[in-house]
PDB file of C-alpha atoms in Angstrom:
ATOM      1  CA  GLU K   1     105.484 112.845  94.743  1.00 54.00           C
ATOM      2  CA  ALA K   2     105.862 109.155  95.449  1.00 57.00           C
ATOM      3  CA  ASP K   3     108.945 107.375  94.137  1.00 90.00           C
ATOM      4  CA  ILE K   4     107.638 104.133  92.775  1.00 95.00           C
ATOM      5  CA  TYR K   5     108.796 102.827  89.440  1.00 96.00           C
ATOM      6  CA  GLN K   6     107.568 100.203  87.053  1.00 97.00           C
ATOM      7  CA  THR K   7     109.315  98.732  84.037  1.00 97.00           C
ATOM      8  CA  PRO K   8     108.643  98.196  81.281  1.00 97.00           C
ATOM      9  CA  ARG K   9     105.882 100.735  80.716  1.00 96.00           C
ATOM     10  CA  TYR K  10     104.642  98.885  77.655  1.00 96.00           C
ATOM     11  CA  LEU K  11     105.192  95.259  76.663  1.00 97.00           C
ATOM     12  CA  VAL K  12     103.918  93.355  73.639  1.00 97.00           C
ATOM     13  CA  ILE K  13     104.758  89.687  73.737  1.00 96.00           C
ATOM     14  CA  GLY K  14     103.730  86.403  72.176  1.00 96.00           C
ATOM     15  CA  THR K  15     101.725  83.638  73.795  1.00 96.00           C
ATOM     16  CA  GLY K  16     103.722  81.215  75.925  1.00 96.00           C
ATOM     17  CA  LYS K  17     106.539  83.611  76.811  1.00 96.00           C
ATOM     18  CA  LYS K  18     107.708  84.108  80.371  1.00 96.00           C
ATOM     19  CA  ILE K  19     107.614  87.709  81.530  1.00 96.00           C
ATOM     20  CA  THR K  20     108.570  89.622  84.643  1.00 97.00           C
ATOM     21  CA  LEU K  21     107.142  93.017  85.456  1.00 97.00           C
ATOM     22  CA  GLU K  22     109.398  95.059  87.680  1.00 98.00           C
ATOM     23  CA  CYS K  23     108.313  97.314  90.515  1.00 98.00           C
ATOM     24  CA  SER K  24     110.576  99.198  92.867  1.00 97.00           C
ATOM     25  CA  GLN K  25     110.101 101.942  95.434  1.00 96.00           C
ATOM     26  CA  THR K  26     112.580 104.143  97.235  1.00 94.00           C
ATOM     27  CA  MET K  27     110.386 105.150 100.166  1.00 90.00           C
ATOM     28  CA  GLY K  28     111.225 102.184 102.391  1.00 90.00           C
ATOM     29  CA  HIS K  29     107.582 101.119 102.483  1.00 91.00           C
ATOM     30  CA  ASP K  30     106.870  97.703 103.944  1.00 92.00           C
ATOM     31  CA  LYS K  31     103.595  97.195 102.107  1.00 93.00           C
ATOM     32  CA  MET K  32     103.489  96.588  98.362  1.00 95.00           C
ATOM     33  CA  TYR K  33     100.624  95.647  96.068  1.00 96.00           C
ATOM     34  CA  TRP K  34      99.887  94.534  92.506  1.00 97.00           C
ATOM     35  CA  TYR K  35      96.624  95.474  90.861  1.00 96.00           C
ATOM     36  CA  GLN K  36      95.234  94.470  87.491  1.00 95.00           C
ATOM     37  CA  GLN K  37      93.168  97.062  85.666  1.00 94.00           C
ATOM     38  CA  ASP K  38      91.598  97.204  82.252  1.00 89.00           C
ATOM     39  CA  PRO K  39      91.972 100.824  81.039  1.00 78.00           C
ATOM     40  CA  GLY K  40      89.781 103.153  83.063  1.00 75.00           C
ATOM     41  CA  MET K  41      88.056 100.265  84.755  1.00 86.00           C
ATOM     42  CA  GLU K  42      87.937  98.796  88.249  1.00 89.00           C
ATOM     43  CA  LEU K  43      91.128  97.991  90.165  1.00 92.00           C
ATOM     44  CA  HIS K  44      91.552  94.341  91.096  1.00 92.00           C
ATOM     45  CA  LEU K  45      94.072  93.378  93.780  1.00 93.00           C
ATOM     46  CA  ILE K  46      96.017  90.301  92.659  1.00 95.00           C
ATOM     47  CA  HIS K  47      98.962  90.172  95.104  1.00 96.00           C
ATOM     48  CA  TYR K  48     100.225  91.984  98.153  1.00 95.00           C
ATOM     49  CA  SER K  49     103.115  91.864 100.572  1.00 95.00           C
ATOM     50  CA  TYR K  50     103.508  93.298 104.055  1.00 92.00           C
ATOM     51  CA  GLY K  51     107.252  92.765 104.194  1.00 93.00           C
ATOM     52  CA  VAL K  52     110.261  90.793 103.032  1.00 95.00           C
ATOM     53  CA  ASN K  53     109.495  87.111 102.425  1.00 95.00           C
ATOM     54  CA  SER K  54     105.778  87.775 102.911  1.00 94.00           C
ATOM     55  CA  THR K  55     103.384  87.494  99.965  1.00 95.00           C
ATOM     56  CA  GLU K  56      99.647  86.913  99.773  1.00 94.00           C
ATOM     57  CA  LYS K  57      97.149  86.424  96.982  1.00 92.00           C
ATOM     58  CA  GLY K  58      94.657  89.191  96.469  1.00 90.00           C
ATOM     59  CA  ASP K  59      90.949  89.211  95.771  1.00 84.00           C
ATOM     60  CA  LEU K  60      91.223  88.393  92.063  1.00 84.00           C
ATOM     61  CA  SER K  61      92.647  85.019  91.145  1.00 81.00           C
ATOM     62  CA  SER K  62      95.741  85.373  89.000  1.00 84.00           C
ATOM     63  CA  GLU K  63      98.128  82.959  87.328  1.00 89.00           C
ATOM     64  CA  SER K  64     100.988  85.312  88.111  1.00 93.00           C
ATOM     65  CA  THR K  65     103.415  84.923  91.000  1.00 94.00           C
ATOM     66  CA  VAL K  66     105.348  87.468  93.044  1.00 96.00           C
ATOM     67  CA  SER K  67     108.384  87.543  95.276  1.00 96.00           C
ATOM     68  CA  ARG K  68     109.633  89.936  97.943  1.00 97.00           C
ATOM     69  CA  ILE K  69     113.285  89.345  98.618  1.00 97.00           C
ATOM     70  CA  ARG K  70     114.130  93.013  99.186  1.00 96.00           C
ATOM     71  CA  THR K  71     111.967  95.703 100.748  1.00 95.00           C
ATOM     72  CA  GLU K  72     112.185  97.970  97.731  1.00 96.00           C
ATOM     73  CA  HIS K  73     111.525  95.365  95.030  1.00 97.00           C
ATOM     74  CA  PHE K  74     108.305  93.453  94.237  1.00 98.00           C
ATOM     75  CA  PRO K  75     108.444  91.774  90.818  1.00 98.00           C
ATOM     76  CA  LEU K  76     105.509  89.981  89.208  1.00 97.00           C
ATOM     77  CA  THR K  77     106.084  86.969  86.946  1.00 96.00           C
ATOM     78  CA  LEU K  78     103.926  85.212  84.403  1.00 94.00           C
ATOM     79  CA  GLU K  79     105.446  81.846  83.501  1.00 94.00           C
ATOM     80  CA  SER K  80     103.460  81.470  80.275  1.00 94.00           C
ATOM     81  CA  ALA K  81     101.678  84.554  78.980  1.00 94.00           C
ATOM     82  CA  ARG K  82      98.285  84.211  77.337  1.00 95.00           C
ATOM     83  CA  PRO K  83      96.023  86.718  75.540  1.00 96.00           C
ATOM     84  CA  SER K  84      93.731  86.700  78.603  1.00 93.00           C
ATOM     85  CA  HIS K  85      96.617  88.309  80.543  1.00 94.00           C
ATOM     86  CA  THR K  86      96.390  91.419  78.386  1.00 96.00           C
ATOM     87  CA  SER K  87      95.746  94.268  80.798  1.00 95.00           C
ATOM     88  CA  GLN K  88      97.364  97.085  82.734  1.00 95.00           C
ATOM     89  CA  TYR K  89      99.303  96.102  85.841  1.00 97.00           C
ATOM     90  CA  LEU K  90      99.703  98.671  88.600  1.00 97.00           C
ATOM     91  CA  CYS K  91     102.119  98.423  91.484  1.00 97.00           C
ATOM     92  CA  ALA K  92     101.585 100.359  94.712  1.00 96.00           C
ATOM     93  CA  SER K  93     103.293 100.745  98.054  1.00 94.00           C
ATOM     94  CA  GLY K  94     102.388 102.022 101.497  1.00 90.00           C
ATOM     95  CA  GLN K  95     103.824 102.444 104.948  1.00 82.00           C
ATOM     96  CA  ALA K  96     103.104  99.752 107.522  1.00 70.00           C
ATOM     97  CA  GLY K  97     101.874 100.777 110.912  1.00 65.00           C
ATOM     98  CA  GLY K  98      99.733 103.749 111.775  1.00 59.00           C
ATOM     99  CA  SER K  99      96.004 103.907 111.267  1.00 56.00           C
ATOM    100  CA  TYR K 100      95.882 104.916 107.624  1.00 69.00           C
ATOM    101  CA  ASN K 101      96.409 102.873 104.531  1.00 76.00           C
ATOM    102  CA  GLU K 102      97.553 105.444 101.986  1.00 85.00           C
ATOM    103  CA  GLN K 103      98.890 103.799  98.871  1.00 90.00           C
ATOM    104  CA  PHE K 104     101.203 105.314  96.273  1.00 91.00           C
ATOM    105  CA  PHE K 105     100.858 103.969  92.756  1.00 95.00           C
ATOM    106  CA  GLY K 106     103.396 103.528  90.021  1.00 96.00           C
ATOM    107  CA  PRO K 107     102.653 104.514  86.406  1.00 94.00           C
ATOM    108  CA  GLY K 108     101.686 100.972  85.405  1.00 95.00           C
ATOM    109  CA  THR K 109     102.769  98.442  82.792  1.00 96.00           C
ATOM    110  CA  ARG K 110     100.501  97.977  79.794  1.00 96.00           C
ATOM    111  CA  LEU K 111     100.827  94.316  78.763  1.00 96.00           C
ATOM    112  CA  THR K 112      99.583  92.973  75.449  1.00 97.00           C
ATOM    113  CA  VAL K 113      99.845  89.264  74.745  1.00 97.00           C
ATOM    114  CA  LEU K 114      99.360  88.312  71.127  1.00 95.00           C
TER     115      LEU K 114
ATOM    116  CA  GLN W   1      80.933  90.635  97.425  1.00 53.00           C
ATOM    117  CA  GLN W   2      81.304  94.284  96.496  1.00 62.00           C
ATOM    118  CA  GLN W   3      81.919  96.156  99.719  1.00 89.00           C
ATOM    119  CA  VAL W   4      82.116  99.612  98.153  1.00 95.00           C
ATOM    120  CA  LYS W   5      79.622 100.613  95.480  1.00 96.00           C
ATOM    121  CA  GLN W   6      80.372 103.703  93.406  1.00 97.00           C
ATOM    122  CA  SER W   7      78.067 105.708  91.163  1.00 96.00           C
ATOM    123  CA  PRO W   8      77.644 106.962  88.549  1.00 97.00           C
ATOM    124  CA  GLN W   9      79.829 104.944  86.203  1.00 95.00           C
ATOM    125  CA  SER W  10      80.332 107.979  83.992  1.00 96.00           C
ATOM    126  CA  LEU W  11      79.519 111.660  84.325  1.00 97.00           C
ATOM    127  CA  ILE W  12      79.645 114.624  81.953  1.00 98.00           C
ATOM    128  CA  VAL W  13      79.537 118.149  83.359  1.00 97.00           C
ATOM    129  CA  GLN W  14      80.008 121.588  81.860  1.00 97.00           C
ATOM    130  CA  LYS W  15      82.965 123.676  82.968  1.00 97.00           C
ATOM    131  CA  GLY W  16      82.187 125.427  86.225  1.00 97.00           C
ATOM    132  CA  GLY W  17      79.611 122.846  87.259  1.00 97.00           C
ATOM    133  CA  ILE W  18      79.818 120.720  90.400  1.00 97.00           C
ATOM    134  CA  PRO W  19      80.163 117.014  89.649  1.00 98.00           C
ATOM    135  CA  ILE W  20      79.197 114.734  92.525  1.00 98.00           C
ATOM    136  CA  ILE W  21      80.374 111.131  92.783  1.00 98.00           C
ATOM    137  CA  ASN W  22      78.849 108.858  95.380  1.00 98.00           C
ATOM    138  CA  CYS W  23      80.042 105.780  97.234  1.00 98.00           C
ATOM    139  CA  ALA W  24      78.252 103.454  99.624  1.00 97.00           C
ATOM    140  CA  TYR W  25      79.956 100.942 101.845  1.00 96.00           C
ATOM    141  CA  GLU W  26      78.809  97.929 103.826  1.00 94.00           C
ATOM    142  CA  ASN W  27      81.462  97.294 106.457  1.00 93.00           C
ATOM    143  CA  THR W  28      80.837  99.557 109.459  1.00 92.00           C
ATOM    144  CA  ALA W  29      84.372  98.841 110.664  1.00 91.00           C
ATOM    145  CA  PHE W  30      85.849 100.887 107.801  1.00 92.00           C
ATOM    146  CA  ASP W  31      87.582 103.955 109.194  1.00 90.00           C
ATOM    147  CA  TYR W  32      89.513 105.432 106.291  1.00 92.00           C
ATOM    148  CA  PHE W  33      87.912 106.705 103.081  1.00 94.00           C
ATOM    149  CA  PRO W  34      90.208 108.046 100.349  1.00 94.00           C
ATOM    150  CA  TRP W  35      89.507 109.249  96.842  1.00 96.00           C
ATOM    151  CA  TYR W  36      91.966 108.593  94.038  1.00 96.00           C
ATOM    152  CA  GLN W  37      92.253 110.410  90.716  1.00 97.00           C
ATOM    153  CA  GLN W  38      93.595 108.630  87.648  1.00 96.00           C
ATOM    154  CA  PHE W  39      94.498 110.192  84.317  1.00 94.00           C
ATOM    155  CA  PRO W  40      94.821 108.034  81.175  1.00 90.00           C
ATOM    156  CA  GLY W  41      98.121 106.176  81.080  1.00 87.00           C
ATOM    157  CA  LYS W  42      98.930 106.998  84.709  1.00 90.00           C
ATOM    158  CA  GLY W  43      98.555 105.279  88.030  1.00 93.00           C
ATOM    159  CA  PRO W  44      95.922 106.525  90.503  1.00 95.00           C
ATOM    160  CA  ALA W  45      97.009 109.317  92.835  1.00 94.00           C
ATOM    161  CA  LEU W  46      95.556 110.129  96.241  1.00 92.00           C
ATOM    162  CA  LEU W  47      93.316 113.186  95.984  1.00 94.00           C
ATOM    163  CA  ILE W  48      91.722 113.558  99.399  1.00 93.00           C
ATOM    164  CA  ALA W  49      90.777 111.310 102.312  1.00 93.00           C
ATOM    165  CA  ILE W  50      88.484 111.441 105.332  1.00 93.00           C
ATOM    166  CA  ARG W  51      88.038 109.688 108.645  1.00 90.00           C
ATOM    167  CA  PRO W  52      84.522 108.963 110.001  1.00 88.00           C
ATOM    168  CA  ASP W  53      84.875 111.366 112.915  1.00 90.00           C
ATOM    169  CA  VAL W  54      84.187 114.342 110.630  1.00 91.00           C
ATOM    170  CA  SER W  55      81.309 114.946 108.211  1.00 94.00           C
ATOM    171  CA  GLU W  56      83.167 117.039 105.665  1.00 96.00           C
ATOM    172  CA  LYS W  57      86.686 117.736 104.480  1.00 95.00           C
ATOM    173  CA  LYS W  58      87.816 120.310 101.939  1.00 96.00           C
ATOM    174  CA  GLU W  59      91.073 120.557 100.045  1.00 94.00           C
ATOM    175  CA  GLY W  60      91.055 123.277  97.459  1.00 96.00           C
ATOM    176  CA  ARG W  61      88.167 122.663  95.059  1.00 97.00           C
ATOM    177  CA  PHE W  62      87.632 119.087  96.274  1.00 97.00           C
ATOM    178  CA  THR W  63      85.257 118.227  99.129  1.00 97.00           C
ATOM    179  CA  ILE W  64      84.365 114.914 100.716  1.00 96.00           C
ATOM    180  CA  SER W  65      80.997 114.690 102.434  1.00 96.00           C
ATOM    181  CA  PHE W  66      80.585 111.785 104.821  1.00 96.00           C
ATOM    182  CA  ASN W  67      77.344 110.350 106.215  1.00 95.00           C
ATOM    183  CA  LYS W  68      78.183 107.692 108.775  1.00 93.00           C
ATOM    184  CA  SER W  69      74.583 106.675 109.529  1.00 94.00           C
ATOM    185  CA  ALA W  70      73.822 106.158 105.839  1.00 95.00           C
ATOM    186  CA  LYS W  71      77.224 104.535 105.212  1.00 95.00           C
ATOM    187  CA  GLN W  72      77.809 106.853 102.282  1.00 97.00           C
ATOM    188  CA  PHE W  73      80.429 109.347 101.231  1.00 97.00           C
ATOM    189  CA  SER W  74      80.731 111.557  98.201  1.00 98.00           C
ATOM    190  CA  LEU W  75      83.206 113.686  96.302  1.00 98.00           C
ATOM    191  CA  HIS W  76      82.249 117.176  95.121  1.00 98.00           C
ATOM    192  CA  ILE W  77      84.400 119.186  92.725  1.00 98.00           C
ATOM    193  CA  MET W  78      83.744 122.924  92.871  1.00 97.00           C
ATOM    194  CA  ASP W  79      84.248 125.112  89.783  1.00 97.00           C
ATOM    195  CA  SER W  80      85.169 122.067  87.702  1.00 97.00           C
ATOM    196  CA  GLN W  81      87.708 122.472  84.913  1.00 97.00           C
ATOM    197  CA  PRO W  82      88.503 120.421  81.790  1.00 97.00           C
ATOM    198  CA  GLY W  83      91.744 119.402  83.514  1.00 97.00           C
ATOM    199  CA  ASP W  84      89.657 117.585  86.141  1.00 98.00           C
ATOM    200  CA  SER W  85      88.570 115.095  83.472  1.00 97.00           C
ATOM    201  CA  ALA W  86      89.791 111.754  84.797  1.00 97.00           C
ATOM    202  CA  THR W  87      88.623 108.537  86.387  1.00 96.00           C
ATOM    203  CA  TYR W  88      87.894 108.811  90.102  1.00 97.00           C
ATOM    204  CA  PHE W  89      87.958 105.918  92.544  1.00 97.00           C
ATOM    205  CA  CYS W  90      86.644 105.878  96.066  1.00 97.00           C
ATOM    206  CA  ALA W  91      88.038 103.365  98.528  1.00 95.00           C
ATOM    207  CA  ALA W  92      87.726 102.254 102.129  1.00 94.00           C
ATOM    208  CA  SER W  93      89.761 100.336 104.646  1.00 91.00           C
ATOM    209  CA  LYS W  94      89.747  99.247 108.243  1.00 87.00           C
ATOM    210  CA  GLY W  95      92.843 100.432 110.020  1.00 78.00           C
ATOM    211  CA  ALA W  96      95.922  99.426 108.091  1.00 75.00           C
ATOM    212  CA  GLN W  97      94.216  96.620 106.171  1.00 81.00           C
ATOM    213  CA  LYS W  98      94.191  96.652 102.389  1.00 86.00           C
ATOM    214  CA  LEU W  99      91.997  99.131 100.555  1.00 90.00           C
ATOM    215  CA  VAL W 100      88.684  98.131  98.979  1.00 92.00           C
ATOM    216  CA  PHE W 101      88.088 100.180  95.838  1.00 93.00           C
ATOM    217  CA  GLY W 102      84.878 101.268  94.183  1.00 95.00           C
ATOM    218  CA  GLN W 103      84.262 100.566  90.514  1.00 94.00           C
ATOM    219  CA  GLY W 104      85.385 103.998  89.302  1.00 96.00           C
ATOM    220  CA  THR W 105      83.673 106.987  87.692  1.00 97.00           C
ATOM    221  CA  ARG W 106      84.822 108.400  84.376  1.00 96.00           C
ATOM    222  CA  LEU W 107      84.360 112.169  84.640  1.00 97.00           C
ATOM    223  CA  THR W 108      84.381 114.462  81.614  1.00 97.00           C
ATOM    224  CA  ILE W 109      84.328 118.242  82.015  1.00 98.00           C
ATOM    225  CA  ASN W 110      83.314 119.946  78.789  1.00 96.00           C
ATOM    226  CA  PRO W 111      84.802 123.390  78.044  1.00 94.00           C
TER     227      PRO W 111
END
């Protein structure tokens, strides 16, 4: 079983608040990803990183930002939360190199912005 | 541009039946095709994956069938059980590039 953790699991917050969703993995993976997903719906890649100090925007435009200062940590920040940010946020990691792109997912953070 | 198209969107099967979920892709450079299983409130988990050099792969009750010429691959679940009820995602990637996911199929297995 993959060791990838997300906190908090659930967050209800008011409009305009700054929030940070935490993601950490203990597998030493170089690659990390953030996906946005409405429950049971399609996965949308919003950010990814292939290593420390490397971050890229994903396929879905997002007002969130990410940082990758340590290999094991990939936090996502929303400077000013809005109701349109209500969704589930999934973090994933994978090993760089090789010819496969297996990703291990965390349990997700369910964000509700009132 | 949707590079991986998944169908059906939802599927209901009786226990013991064989649900089949299909995916079609556009990029012929894709060389890795995984299936993920997601239960409510959980993150997706890798179920089974295939490379294009084989036409079929089995792991327990789960089988991937791959048709390179048609650019299609499918997931079959033998002897399906209520515990298999989940959302299933197909995906594809080229080498170590990021995965492209299908839209997901919500599968319900009735007792």
